XYZ file of C-alpha atoms in Angstrom:
403
model
C -11.263 13.042 8.361
C -8.027 13.447 10.007
C -4.189 12.616 8.805
C -3.822 9.744 11.036
C -6.804 7.687 9.686
C -6.681 9.044 6.138
C -3.132 9.059 4.613
C -1.970 11.709 2.366
C -1.516 11.181 -1.246
C 1.654 10.384 -2.297
C 3.683 12.798 -4.391
C 3.505 10.732 -7.720
C -0.405 10.757 -7.354
C -0.258 14.527 -6.805
C 2.117 15.223 -10.065
C 0.743 12.140 -12.469
C -3.027 11.594 -11.965
C -3.234 11.001 -15.625
C -0.592 8.488 -15.612
C -1.945 6.966 -12.283
C -5.439 6.546 -13.960
C -3.940 4.892 -17.134
C -2.061 2.523 -14.763
C -5.423 1.982 -13.227
C -7.044 1.320 -16.477
C -4.889 -1.811 -17.524
C -6.890 -3.291 -14.618
C -10.107 -3.105 -16.828
C -7.888 -4.159 -19.643
C -7.448 -7.244 -18.103
C -10.689 -7.652 -16.397
C -13.104 -6.462 -19.304
C -11.037 -6.142 -22.534
C -9.213 -9.268 -22.312
C -11.185 -11.529 -19.719
C -14.731 -10.874 -21.061
C -15.309 -9.174 -24.250
C -12.638 -10.759 -26.095
C -14.753 -14.018 -26.068
C -17.314 -12.235 -28.536
C -14.194 -12.751 -30.932
C -14.018 -16.508 -30.036
C -17.426 -17.222 -29.583
C -18.202 -18.108 -33.559
C -15.262 -20.292 -33.647
C -15.727 -22.259 -30.277
C -19.289 -22.811 -31.224
C -18.344 -24.176 -34.475
C -15.606 -26.210 -33.227
C -17.586 -27.789 -30.024
C -21.074 -27.881 -31.239
C -22.378 -25.449 -29.037
C -25.830 -23.825 -29.735
C -26.391 -20.023 -29.112
C -27.833 -21.037 -25.402
C -24.588 -22.739 -24.324
C -22.238 -19.966 -25.922
C -24.165 -17.424 -24.265
C -23.981 -19.158 -21.053
C -20.297 -18.916 -20.900
C -20.489 -15.083 -20.421
C -23.705 -16.257 -17.920
C -21.068 -18.128 -16.012
C -18.514 -15.320 -16.218
C -21.160 -13.006 -14.682
C -22.051 -15.336 -11.936
C -18.483 -15.591 -10.792
C -18.217 -11.921 -11.133
C -21.148 -11.942 -8.619
C -19.473 -14.031 -6.348
C -16.422 -12.117 -6.520
C -18.153 -8.768 -5.867
C -19.706 -10.144 -2.773
C -16.416 -11.319 -1.437
C -14.182 -8.275 -2.450
C -15.570 -6.229 0.567
C -14.430 -8.744 3.059
C -11.067 -8.961 1.403
C -10.517 -5.357 1.485
C -11.151 -5.366 4.958
C -8.039 -7.292 5.614
C -5.955 -6.243 2.841
C -5.089 -2.803 1.000
C -7.098 -2.321 -2.055
C -4.158 -2.115 -4.326
C -3.019 -5.751 -3.316
C -6.581 -7.060 -3.996
C -6.262 -5.238 -7.378
C -3.130 -6.820 -8.423
C -4.015 -10.202 -6.894
C -6.923 -10.071 -8.972
C -5.083 -8.979 -12.118
C -2.644 -11.717 -11.672
C -5.127 -14.233 -11.037
C -7.435 -13.417 -14.099
C -4.140 -13.224 -16.294
C -2.925 -16.963 -15.267
C -6.701 -18.336 -15.577
C -6.969 -16.639 -19.228
C -4.358 -19.292 -20.337
C -6.192 -22.417 -19.216
C -8.877 -22.360 -22.058
C -6.165 -22.749 -24.453
C -5.564 -26.460 -23.121
C -8.932 -27.694 -22.949
C -11.832 -28.568 -25.073
C -14.180 -29.817 -22.423
C -17.491 -27.625 -22.133
C -17.850 -28.270 -18.584
C -14.063 -27.034 -17.965
C -14.719 -24.272 -20.163
C -17.514 -22.952 -17.955
C -15.826 -23.457 -14.607
C -12.960 -21.381 -16.080
C -15.372 -18.711 -16.942
C -16.960 -18.456 -13.523
C -13.315 -18.486 -12.145
C -12.267 -15.649 -14.154
C -15.322 -13.847 -13.149
C -14.588 -14.128 -9.653
C -10.922 -12.855 -10.118
C -11.897 -9.887 -12.649
C -14.424 -8.769 -9.783
C -11.509 -8.340 -7.484
C -10.105 -6.011 -9.917
C -13.159 -4.189 -10.791
C -14.318 -3.271 -7.270
C -10.920 -2.636 -5.808
C -9.903 -0.427 -8.790
C -13.242 1.186 -8.697
C -12.356 2.238 -5.161
C -8.864 3.367 -6.154
C -9.964 5.667 -9.059
C -12.424 7.155 -6.880
C -9.874 8.062 -4.355
C -7.609 9.150 -7.083
C -10.389 11.429 -8.379
C -11.160 12.806 -4.864
C -7.590 14.387 -5.048
C -8.095 16.054 -8.176
C -11.758 17.087 -8.091
C -11.781 19.563 -11.152
C -10.590 16.515 -13.415
C -12.706 13.591 -11.723
C -14.652 12.954 -14.757
C -11.768 12.516 -16.901
C -10.004 10.484 -14.494
C -13.017 7.787 -14.073
C -13.418 7.487 -17.846
C -9.831 6.888 -18.318
C -10.023 4.008 -15.779
C -12.906 2.313 -17.291
C -11.427 3.268 -20.945
C -8.957 0.665 -20.319
C -11.402 -1.733 -21.698
C -11.531 -0.218 -25.058
C -7.911 -0.351 -25.004
C -8.060 -4.154 -24.185
C -10.869 -4.654 -26.987
C -8.825 -2.753 -29.749
C -5.855 -5.049 -28.835
C -7.833 -8.160 -28.946
C -9.568 -7.161 -32.008
C -6.337 -6.752 -33.948
C -4.361 -9.560 -32.440
C -6.730 -12.296 -31.962
C -7.459 -13.162 -35.951
C -4.082 -12.940 -37.123
C -2.991 -15.462 -34.060
C -5.906 -17.936 -35.159
C -4.996 -17.581 -38.911
C -1.492 -18.111 -37.765
C -2.869 -21.311 -36.020
C -4.506 -22.924 -39.133
C -1.426 -22.491 -41.001
C 0.087 -24.609 -38.785
C -2.477 -27.140 -38.660
C -3.783 -26.625 -35.091
C -6.495 -28.811 -34.243
C -8.345 -25.948 -32.333
C -6.958 -22.422 -33.632
C -9.071 -20.673 -31.030
C -6.841 -22.102 -28.135
C -4.023 -19.899 -29.675
C -5.902 -17.106 -28.995
C -6.770 -18.055 -25.401
C -2.722 -18.117 -24.944
C -2.264 -14.818 -26.689
C -4.793 -13.370 -24.326
C -3.498 -14.744 -21.100
C -0.024 -13.070 -22.455
C -1.391 -9.767 -22.888
C -3.243 -9.780 -19.554
C 0.125 -10.980 -17.605
C 2.306 -8.076 -19.168
C -0.704 -5.361 -18.607
C -0.525 -6.952 -14.702
C 3.081 -6.195 -14.375
C 2.965 -2.926 -15.670
C 0.069 -1.978 -13.226
C 1.267 -3.387 -10.268
C 4.026 -0.882 -9.418
C 2.162 2.721 -9.913
C -1.122 1.859 -8.287
C 0.612 1.170 -4.891
C 1.210 4.972 -4.390
C -2.450 5.526 -4.024
C -3.389 5.429 -0.375
C -5.994 3.071 0.974
C -9.254 4.805 2.323
C -9.581 4.346 6.060
C -13.245 3.043 5.044
C -11.389 -0.358 4.711
C -10.190 -0.627 8.208
C -13.940 -0.507 9.625
C -16.070 -1.532 6.433
C -18.596 -0.127 8.258
C -20.750 2.810 6.628
C -24.011 4.067 6.554
C -24.743 3.014 2.989
C -28.451 2.197 2.471
C -28.758 0.595 -1.174
C -32.526 2.077 -1.130
C -31.099 5.654 -1.238
C -29.901 4.998 -4.857
C -32.679 2.480 -5.587
C -33.446 3.863 -9.200
C -30.021 3.999 -9.943
C -29.368 0.428 -9.056
C -32.535 -0.526 -10.940
C -31.526 1.059 -13.968
C -27.841 -0.250 -13.846
C -29.478 -3.716 -13.558
C -31.387 -3.378 -16.812
C -28.134 -1.853 -18.178
C -26.234 -4.917 -17.411
C -28.989 -7.062 -18.520
C -28.861 -5.191 -21.998
C -25.612 -4.311 -23.007
C -24.222 -7.916 -22.616
C -26.401 -9.343 -25.431
C -24.417 -7.033 -27.850
C -20.885 -7.439 -26.261
C -21.497 -11.264 -26.378
C -23.161 -11.673 -29.705
C -22.487 -8.869 -32.247
C -19.652 -10.436 -33.803
C -21.499 -13.752 -34.310
C -24.283 -11.836 -36.035
C -21.977 -9.735 -38.128
C -20.623 -13.150 -39.401
C -23.984 -14.723 -40.100
C -25.049 -11.574 -42.132
C -21.428 -12.118 -44.323
C -19.358 -9.525 -43.196
C -15.678 -9.879 -44.263
C -13.482 -11.032 -41.666
C -11.185 -7.593 -42.301
C -14.091 -5.841 -41.607
C -15.073 -7.208 -38.571
C -11.352 -6.984 -37.054
C -11.892 -3.265 -38.070
C -15.430 -3.249 -36.364
C -14.364 -4.361 -33.118
C -11.431 -2.471 -32.911
C -13.100 0.870 -33.600
C -15.500 -0.120 -31.048
C -12.677 -0.432 -28.591
C -11.015 2.908 -29.567
C -14.579 4.758 -29.074
C -14.475 3.300 -25.881
C -11.438 4.632 -24.801
C -12.114 8.153 -26.425
C -15.463 8.204 -24.214
C -13.152 9.161 -21.229
C -12.973 12.490 -22.790
C -16.275 12.612 -24.241
C -18.645 12.087 -21.491
C -16.165 13.595 -18.885
C -17.882 16.885 -18.159
C -21.313 15.049 -17.944
C -20.310 12.805 -15.452
C -18.889 15.972 -13.457
C -22.106 17.676 -13.825
C -24.884 15.625 -12.957
C -25.186 14.002 -9.506
C -28.455 11.708 -9.853
C -29.092 9.075 -12.663
C -29.200 11.398 -15.569
C -25.774 10.533 -17.063
C -26.734 6.618 -16.780
C -30.471 7.411 -18.338
C -28.501 9.257 -21.392
C -26.186 6.553 -21.917
C -28.454 3.827 -21.623
C -30.800 5.564 -24.250
C -27.902 5.960 -26.775
C -26.908 2.462 -26.344
C -30.411 1.432 -27.139
C -30.226 2.812 -30.346
C -26.746 1.455 -31.121
C -28.278 -2.031 -30.549
C -31.276 -1.528 -32.471
C -28.980 -0.473 -35.766
C -27.562 -4.031 -36.536
C -31.064 -5.865 -35.429
C -32.624 -4.263 -38.384
C -29.795 -3.870 -41.041
C -26.590 -4.987 -42.068
C -25.522 -2.163 -44.331
C -21.919 -1.691 -43.462
C -21.784 1.924 -42.620
C -25.055 1.698 -40.160
C -23.059 -1.245 -38.555
C -20.035 0.418 -38.302
C -21.684 3.829 -36.716
C -23.634 1.370 -34.194
C -20.297 -0.285 -33.237
C -18.731 3.295 -32.489
C -21.680 4.737 -30.644
C -21.954 1.722 -28.481
C -18.168 1.798 -27.495
C -18.547 5.450 -27.108
C -21.237 4.923 -24.431
C -20.911 1.605 -22.760
C -18.229 1.739 -20.390
C -19.086 5.260 -19.636
C -22.435 4.162 -18.142
C -20.214 1.872 -15.860
C -18.342 5.335 -15.039
C -21.601 7.213 -14.399
C -22.231 4.728 -11.414
C -18.988 5.257 -9.626
C -19.254 9.019 -10.000
C -22.938 8.891 -8.704
C -21.357 7.009 -5.712
C -18.666 9.649 -5.255
C -21.110 12.487 -5.710
C -23.751 11.562 -3.344
C -21.876 9.449 -0.609
C -19.233 10.047 2.066
C -15.949 8.648 1.501
C -16.590 6.207 4.256
C -19.465 4.653 2.392
C -17.527 4.372 -0.991
C -16.737 0.780 -0.903
C -20.224 -0.469 -0.018
C -21.679 1.915 -2.866
C -19.290 0.548 -5.402
C -19.898 -3.043 -4.366
C -23.553 -2.597 -4.322
C -23.347 -1.298 -8.203
C -21.176 -4.129 -9.076
C -23.377 -6.831 -7.429
C -26.519 -5.628 -9.273
C -24.455 -5.071 -12.563
C -23.535 -8.802 -12.342
C -26.864 -10.000 -11.646
C -28.060 -8.457 -14.822
C -25.281 -9.888 -16.876
C -25.953 -13.299 -15.499
C -29.344 -13.386 -16.904
C -28.689 -11.288 -20.391
C -26.385 -13.801 -22.260
C -28.540 -16.900 -21.680
C -31.926 -15.191 -22.657
C -30.357 -13.400 -25.707
C -28.932 -17.097 -26.926
C -32.262 -18.530 -26.153
C -34.195 -16.021 -28.195
C -31.256 -16.589 -30.712
C -31.685 -20.298 -31.048
C -35.480 -19.604 -31.993
C -36.935 -18.355 -35.205
C -35.903 -14.612 -34.970
C -32.419 -15.203 -34.653
C -29.724 -12.821 -33.199
C -31.586 -9.737 -34.439
C -34.476 -10.703 -32.136
C -32.075 -11.225 -29.225
C -30.640 -7.767 -29.815
C -34.126 -6.377 -30.039
C -34.623 -7.738 -26.288
C -31.518 -6.128 -25.315
C -32.180 -2.546 -26.975
C -35.599 -2.697 -24.860
C -34.073 -3.579 -21.599
C -31.593 -0.747 -22.444
C -34.582 1.688 -22.656
C -36.207 0.395 -19.849
C -33.131 1.053 -17.726
C -32.927 4.739 -19.162
C -36.537 5.406 -17.961
C -35.788 4.176 -14.342
C -32.275 5.794 -13.943
C -33.668 9.143 -15.154
C -35.772 8.970 -11.880
C -32.722 8.836 -9.525
C -32.289 12.257 -7.940
C -29.272 13.471 -5.967
C -28.849 12.430 -2.071
C -28.212 15.241 0.335
C -24.908 14.200 2.117
């Protein structure tokens, strides 16, 4: 690809790839760590305060995933007209501002609409950020797996920060006599997302936009990565049940609030640490092996709290889950990078993002529906685990492509 159509990396990118990946990781901090997964900390208090059944509580994350799907469909069109870093920064600030609004309403329909809107802007972050980190990895091929892992590991930072701060803010709200303490938590989350967006916005502009944006026409055919896509669909369907309901399950089982805080914080730390744990595997495997291995480990992690409330086992579950689930996402970006020419990266990343969103749309509502029945949340997590196992079996069949 010529220099006239493929701009050379900025000197900052060449000298500081780790810092650049960490700056990009603030995008996943906002899109997933704050806007999506922190909801697990608020599901139980919002459900108790607003009188939601588990199906409605889970439906909030279904709405978020629906918005995510809509955003994933729109993002490639945006990137034909705007540079990827502008889409990323715009999505981050939009998500941050939307995260404030739940703190001002108790209307269930409005809360659902806000979850949908936040999903749309989060997808802008995720697709554009995935494209930019792929570009960064291409400039530093020997460290590609680490750079991809750092980007997605930003989610873990968001989870850990939310786990350590949300309970304290809600306790302060109770002490000040707030009618709805969970609203204070949303205001905190919005502030965290806004600060992260500011710090992210300057470094990411140095990553050159791929020439593929100009035409947005590649030769990618989703059928070529069919097993990878279907395996990822099952991943989206399965993992989201755990991330939506595990905190509510621990509260039902009587775990002390301080231990729940520690559990979720450790899950977040493990998510960030996974960038180093799986880096070599992401560099080594070109087919669906990485996704299959991670789906299998996630199946095990999801089954543990479904069958025991023993503290050590539950903490092991959270750490194992955190160490795997965002690396499963990174594995699909690595799959695109390994198997497709750069011109097809936007289409490939968008395809995986869309299929991911489709799984997440269905997952929380099904698990919530199951949890409202006789089996409770434990049976819902068994469903999630079996789905992850199915994803592992399918993903294993994905073979590398000939470029």
